[in-house]
Coordinates of C-alpha atoms in Angstrom, one line a residue:
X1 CA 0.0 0.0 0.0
X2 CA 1.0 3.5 -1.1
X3 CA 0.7 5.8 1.9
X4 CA 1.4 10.0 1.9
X5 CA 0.5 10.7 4.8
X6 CA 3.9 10.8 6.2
X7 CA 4.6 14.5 7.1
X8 CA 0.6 14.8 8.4
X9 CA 1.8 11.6 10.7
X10 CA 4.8 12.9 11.9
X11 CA 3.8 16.5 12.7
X12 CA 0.4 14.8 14.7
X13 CA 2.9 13.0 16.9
X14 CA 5.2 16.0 17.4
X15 CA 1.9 18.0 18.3
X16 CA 0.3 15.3 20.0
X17 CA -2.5 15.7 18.3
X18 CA -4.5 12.2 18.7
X19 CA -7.3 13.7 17.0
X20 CA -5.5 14.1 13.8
X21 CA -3.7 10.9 14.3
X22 CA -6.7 9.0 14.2
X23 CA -7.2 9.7 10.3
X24 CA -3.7 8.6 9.7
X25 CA -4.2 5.4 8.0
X26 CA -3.0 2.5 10.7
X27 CA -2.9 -1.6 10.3
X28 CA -3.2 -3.8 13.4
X29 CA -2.8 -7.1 13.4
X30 CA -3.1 -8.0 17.0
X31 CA -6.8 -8.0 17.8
X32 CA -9.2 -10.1 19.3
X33 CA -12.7 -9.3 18.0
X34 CA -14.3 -10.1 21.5
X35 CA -12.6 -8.0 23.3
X36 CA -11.5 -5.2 20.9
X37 CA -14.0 -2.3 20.7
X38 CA -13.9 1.1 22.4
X39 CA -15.1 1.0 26.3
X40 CA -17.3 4.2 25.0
X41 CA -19.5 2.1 22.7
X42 CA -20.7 0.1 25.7
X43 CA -21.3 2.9 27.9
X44 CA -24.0 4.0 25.8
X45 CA -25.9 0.2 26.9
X46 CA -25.1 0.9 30.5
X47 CA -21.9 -1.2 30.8
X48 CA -19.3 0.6 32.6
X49 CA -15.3 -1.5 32.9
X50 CA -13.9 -0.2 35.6
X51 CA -9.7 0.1 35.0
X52 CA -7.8 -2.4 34.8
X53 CA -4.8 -2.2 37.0
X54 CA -1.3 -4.5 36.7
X55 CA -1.8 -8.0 37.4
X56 CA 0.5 -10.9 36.9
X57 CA -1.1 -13.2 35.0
X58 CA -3.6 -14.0 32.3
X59 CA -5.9 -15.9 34.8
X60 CA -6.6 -13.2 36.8
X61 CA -7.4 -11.4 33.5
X62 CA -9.2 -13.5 32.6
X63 CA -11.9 -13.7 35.3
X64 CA -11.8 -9.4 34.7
X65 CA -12.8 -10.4 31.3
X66 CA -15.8 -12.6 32.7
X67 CA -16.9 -10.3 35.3
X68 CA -17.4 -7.4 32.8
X69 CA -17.9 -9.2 29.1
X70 CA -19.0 -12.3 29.6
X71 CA -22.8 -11.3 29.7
X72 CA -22.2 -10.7 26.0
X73 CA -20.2 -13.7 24.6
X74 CA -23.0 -16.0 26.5
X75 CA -25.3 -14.9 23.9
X76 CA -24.9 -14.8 19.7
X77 CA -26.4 -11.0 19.7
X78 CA -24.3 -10.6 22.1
X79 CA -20.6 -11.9 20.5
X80 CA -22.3 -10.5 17.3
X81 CA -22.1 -6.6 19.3
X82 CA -18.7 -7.2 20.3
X83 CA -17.4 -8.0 17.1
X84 CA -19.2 -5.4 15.1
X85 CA -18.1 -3.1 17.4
X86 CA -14.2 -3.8 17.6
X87 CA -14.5 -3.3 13.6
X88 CA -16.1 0.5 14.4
X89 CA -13.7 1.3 17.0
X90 CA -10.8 0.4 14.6
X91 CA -12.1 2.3 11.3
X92 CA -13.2 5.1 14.2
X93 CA -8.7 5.5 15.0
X94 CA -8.2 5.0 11.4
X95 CA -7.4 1.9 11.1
X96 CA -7.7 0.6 7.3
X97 CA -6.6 -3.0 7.6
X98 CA -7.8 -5.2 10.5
X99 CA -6.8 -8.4 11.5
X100 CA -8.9 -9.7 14.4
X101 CA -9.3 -13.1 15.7
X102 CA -13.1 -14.9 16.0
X103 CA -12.6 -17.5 18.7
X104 CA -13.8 -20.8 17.6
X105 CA -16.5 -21.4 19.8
X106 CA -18.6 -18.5 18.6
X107 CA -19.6 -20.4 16.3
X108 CA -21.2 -22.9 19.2
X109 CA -24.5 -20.7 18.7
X110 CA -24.8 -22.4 14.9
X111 CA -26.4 -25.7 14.0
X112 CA -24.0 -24.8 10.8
X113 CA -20.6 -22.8 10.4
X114 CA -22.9 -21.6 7.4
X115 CA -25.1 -19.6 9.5
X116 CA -21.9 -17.7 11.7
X117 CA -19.9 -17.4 8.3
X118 CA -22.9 -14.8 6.8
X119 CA -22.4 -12.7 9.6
X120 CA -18.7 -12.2 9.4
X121 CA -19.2 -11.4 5.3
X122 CA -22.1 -9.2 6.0
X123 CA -19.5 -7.5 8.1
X124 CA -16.8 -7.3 5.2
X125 CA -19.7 -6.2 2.7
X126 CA -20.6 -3.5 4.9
X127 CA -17.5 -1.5 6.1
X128 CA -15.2 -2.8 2.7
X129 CA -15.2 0.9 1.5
X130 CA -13.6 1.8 5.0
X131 CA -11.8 -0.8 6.3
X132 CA -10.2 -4.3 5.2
X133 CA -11.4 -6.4 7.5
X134 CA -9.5 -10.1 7.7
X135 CA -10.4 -12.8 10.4
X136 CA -8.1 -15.1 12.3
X137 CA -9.5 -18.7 13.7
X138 CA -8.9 -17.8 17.1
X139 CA -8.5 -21.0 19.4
X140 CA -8.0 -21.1 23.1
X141 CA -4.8 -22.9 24.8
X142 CA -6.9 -24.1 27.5
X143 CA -10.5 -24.6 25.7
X144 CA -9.1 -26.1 22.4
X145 CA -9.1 -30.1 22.8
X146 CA -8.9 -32.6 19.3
X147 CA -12.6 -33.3 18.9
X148 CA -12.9 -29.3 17.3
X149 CA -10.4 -30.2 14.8
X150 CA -13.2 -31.3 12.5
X151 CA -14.5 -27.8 12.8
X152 CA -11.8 -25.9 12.6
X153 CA -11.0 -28.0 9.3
X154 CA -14.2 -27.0 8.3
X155 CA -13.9 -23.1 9.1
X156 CA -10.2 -23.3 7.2
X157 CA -12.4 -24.6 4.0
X158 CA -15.0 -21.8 4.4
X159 CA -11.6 -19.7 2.5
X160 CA -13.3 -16.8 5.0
X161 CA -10.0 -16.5 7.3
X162 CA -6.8 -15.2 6.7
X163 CA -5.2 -16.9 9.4
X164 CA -5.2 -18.7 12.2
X165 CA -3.9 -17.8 15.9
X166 CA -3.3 -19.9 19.4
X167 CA -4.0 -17.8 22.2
X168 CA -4.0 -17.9 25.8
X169 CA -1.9 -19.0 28.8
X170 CA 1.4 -19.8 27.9
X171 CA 1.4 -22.4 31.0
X172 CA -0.7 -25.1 28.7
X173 CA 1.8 -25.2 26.0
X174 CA 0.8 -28.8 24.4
X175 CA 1.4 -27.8 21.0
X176 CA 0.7 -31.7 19.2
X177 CA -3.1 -31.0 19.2
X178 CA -2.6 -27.9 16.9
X179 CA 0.2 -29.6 14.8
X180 CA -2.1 -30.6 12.4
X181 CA -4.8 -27.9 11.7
X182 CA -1.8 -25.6 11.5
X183 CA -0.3 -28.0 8.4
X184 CA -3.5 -28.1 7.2
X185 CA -3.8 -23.8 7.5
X186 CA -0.3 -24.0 6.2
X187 CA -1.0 -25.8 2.7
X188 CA -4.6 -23.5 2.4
X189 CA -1.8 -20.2 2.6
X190 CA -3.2 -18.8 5.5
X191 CA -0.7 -17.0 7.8
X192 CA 0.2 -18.8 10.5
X193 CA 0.0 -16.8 14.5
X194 CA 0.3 -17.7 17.6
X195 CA 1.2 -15.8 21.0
X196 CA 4.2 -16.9 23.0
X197 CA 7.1 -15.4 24.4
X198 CA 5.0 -12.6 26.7
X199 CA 5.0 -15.2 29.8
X200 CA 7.4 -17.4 28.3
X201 CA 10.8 -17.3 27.6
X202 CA 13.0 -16.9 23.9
X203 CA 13.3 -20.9 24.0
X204 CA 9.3 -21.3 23.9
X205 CA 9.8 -18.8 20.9
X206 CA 11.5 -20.7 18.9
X207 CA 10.4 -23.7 19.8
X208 CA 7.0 -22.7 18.7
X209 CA 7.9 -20.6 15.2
X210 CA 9.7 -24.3 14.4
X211 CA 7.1 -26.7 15.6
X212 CA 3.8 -24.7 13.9
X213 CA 6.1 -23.3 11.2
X214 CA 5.1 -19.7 12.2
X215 CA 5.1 -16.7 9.8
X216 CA 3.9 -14.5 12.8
X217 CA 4.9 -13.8 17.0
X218 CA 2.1 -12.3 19.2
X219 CA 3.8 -10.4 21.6
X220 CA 7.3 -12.5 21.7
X221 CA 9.0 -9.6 23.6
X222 CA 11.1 -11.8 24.9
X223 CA 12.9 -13.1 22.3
X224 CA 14.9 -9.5 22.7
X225 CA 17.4 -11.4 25.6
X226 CA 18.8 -13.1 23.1
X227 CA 20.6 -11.8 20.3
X228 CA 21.4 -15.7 18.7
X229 CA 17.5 -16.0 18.8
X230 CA 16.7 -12.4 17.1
X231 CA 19.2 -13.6 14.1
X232 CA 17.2 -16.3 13.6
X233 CA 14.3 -14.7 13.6
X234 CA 14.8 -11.7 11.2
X235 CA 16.5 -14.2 8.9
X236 CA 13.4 -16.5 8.5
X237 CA 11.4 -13.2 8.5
X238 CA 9.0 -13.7 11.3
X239 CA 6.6 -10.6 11.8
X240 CA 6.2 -9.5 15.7
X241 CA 3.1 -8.0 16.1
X242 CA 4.0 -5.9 19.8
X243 CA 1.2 -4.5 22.6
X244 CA 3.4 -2.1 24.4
X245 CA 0.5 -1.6 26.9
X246 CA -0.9 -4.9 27.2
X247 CA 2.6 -6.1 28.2
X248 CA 3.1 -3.1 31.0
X249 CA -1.0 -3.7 32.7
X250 CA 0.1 -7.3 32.7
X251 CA 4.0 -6.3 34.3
X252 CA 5.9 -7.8 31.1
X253 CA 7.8 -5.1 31.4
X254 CA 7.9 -2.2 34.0
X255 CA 7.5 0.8 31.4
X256 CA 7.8 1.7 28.2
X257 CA 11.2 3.0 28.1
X258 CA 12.3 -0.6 29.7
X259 CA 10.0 -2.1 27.1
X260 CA 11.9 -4.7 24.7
X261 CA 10.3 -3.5 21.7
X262 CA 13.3 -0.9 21.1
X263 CA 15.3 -3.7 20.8
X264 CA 14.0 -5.9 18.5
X265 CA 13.4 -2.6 16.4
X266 CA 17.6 -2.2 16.7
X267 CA 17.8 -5.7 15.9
X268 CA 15.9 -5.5 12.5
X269 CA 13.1 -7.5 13.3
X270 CA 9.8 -6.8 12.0
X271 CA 7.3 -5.8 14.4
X272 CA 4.3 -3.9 14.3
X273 CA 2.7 -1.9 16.9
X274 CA -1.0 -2.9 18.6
X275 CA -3.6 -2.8 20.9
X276 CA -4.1 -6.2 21.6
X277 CA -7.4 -5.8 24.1
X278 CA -9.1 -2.1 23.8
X279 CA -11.8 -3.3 25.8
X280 CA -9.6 -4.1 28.6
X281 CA -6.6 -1.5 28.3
X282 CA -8.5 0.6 27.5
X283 CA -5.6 2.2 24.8
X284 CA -6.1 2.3 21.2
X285 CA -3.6 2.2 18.3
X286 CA -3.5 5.8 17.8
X287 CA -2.9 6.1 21.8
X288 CA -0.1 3.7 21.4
X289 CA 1.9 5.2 19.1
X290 CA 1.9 8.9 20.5
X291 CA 2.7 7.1 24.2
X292 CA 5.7 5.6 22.3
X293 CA 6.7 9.0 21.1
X294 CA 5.9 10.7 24.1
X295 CA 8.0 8.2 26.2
X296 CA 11.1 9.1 23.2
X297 CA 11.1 5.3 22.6
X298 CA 11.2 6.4 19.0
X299 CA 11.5 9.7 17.5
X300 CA 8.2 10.6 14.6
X301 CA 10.1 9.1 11.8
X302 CA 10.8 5.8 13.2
X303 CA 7.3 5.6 14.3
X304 CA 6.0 6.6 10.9
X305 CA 8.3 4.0 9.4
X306 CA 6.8 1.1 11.5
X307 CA 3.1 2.2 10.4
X308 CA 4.3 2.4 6.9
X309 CA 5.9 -1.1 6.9
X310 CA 2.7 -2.0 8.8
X311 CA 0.4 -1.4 6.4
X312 CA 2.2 -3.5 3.6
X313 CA 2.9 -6.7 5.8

């Protein structure tokens, strides 16, 4: 993509104008669709999240999550309002390509994939002249077990998802029962995600990008403590898609100026910048990028470099 919006990008930062920012065209690729609208949108229903201070680990987010959003994902209007709504809080910061995880069991309210898949390309059809708008097969760590894989074959089939992500704690790591809808993604050309390296270390990294055959990192911050592992890395060409905030609320790193990202930017290694949860950090892309700035963890131009490389990944 073709993008001249360089000097407009650059002066917002320098201004810190996050008005202006947000109609700076933006790519995130980090997103999951239950969890990534604006906290304003659900104001107006009477739904107030309360902030979200540090924890130390994805459990304990995870029962935030269910005290505050699970009244939605119980329901298929619900799950339906959450992902609707991640897609206008992204075209709302200017974000024109989207890539945002549908965890698999949303389509538990369906007799048929059919009926869940009309939904999502409803969704495509009606924001396409704003946004591009590409799913992920988002599947659970901990919820994911072998007798999905006939679904998951079947959603891989549907040709409706760009790619495919693992998600979760990092403390059930039993890769085998992805091994082969990850082939299977593999041979259909979907890109290939998954997050580790946040709570785990540069050896689960690697370990991982080998076993899956990776093209993509969520998070992986902390492949930056090893230099032999970076190397690798940028030579095979894995992307890092990087959620400076997440990784602070969640104590991955004690700030931003400690944060690993500068790093693996140093280093050569691709990485884009994103939000990963809006709904429960409550910081969008546009908010990320100026508190990068504002921290000096990169000067206007390297930031406007990374959103240019962005949006052609």
């Amino acid at each position: 993509m073709i993008d001249d919006n360089s000097n407009v990008f650059i002066g917002a930062l320098e201004k810190k104008d996050i008005n202006l920012m947000k109609k700076i065209p933006k790519a995130e690729f980090h997103n999951h669709s239950a969890l990534g609208c604006d906290r304003k949108l659900l104001t107006k229903y009477g739904v107030h999240i309360p902030k979200f201070e540090k924890i130390n680990s994805i459990e304990e987010m995870d029962i935030f999550s269910k005290k505050y959003v699970s009244k939605f994902t119980k329901t298929e209007e619900g799950f339906k309002f959450l992902i609707e709504n991640t897609v206008i809080s992204a075209i709302n910061d200017g974000i024109v390509i989207l890539e945002t995880s549908i965890d698999f069991r949303f389509f538990k309210f369906y007799n048929n994939i059919e009926q869940g898949l009309v939904f999502l390309k409803k969704l495509i059809q009606k924001y396409q002249d704003m946004i591009s708008l590409r799913y992920d097969i988002g599947l659970s760590r901990k919820s994911y077990n072998m007798q999905f894989e006939k679904l998951i074959i079947e959603l891989i089939d549907s040709r409706m998802f760009s790619g495919i992500d693992i998600y979760g704690d990092e403390a059930y790591n039993d890769l085998s029962k992805f091994k082969n809808i990850y082939k299977y993604a593999k041979n259909m050309g979907m890109k290939l995600k998954a997050h580790v390296g946040e709570f785990g270390d540069t050896k689960d990294i690697i370990n991982t990008v080998k076993y899956l055959d990776l093209n993509v990192v969520q998070h992986g911050i902390n492949i930056a403590y090893s230099k032999e592992d970076m190397i690798y890395a940028k030579e095979r060409g894995i992307v890092f898609n990087v959620c400076p905030t997440s990784n602070i609320v969640l104590k991955r790193a004690k700030s931003l100026n400690e944060h690993p990202i500068r790093l693996m930017y140093d280093m050569g290694l691709k990485i884009t910048i994103n939000t990963d949860d809006l709904l429960i950090f409550n910081s969008n892309l546009s908010d990320e990028y100026l508190k990068l700035y504002s921290s000096k963890v990169f000067n206007a131009k390297e930031l406007n470099e990374i959103r240019i490389k962005s949006l052609n990944y």
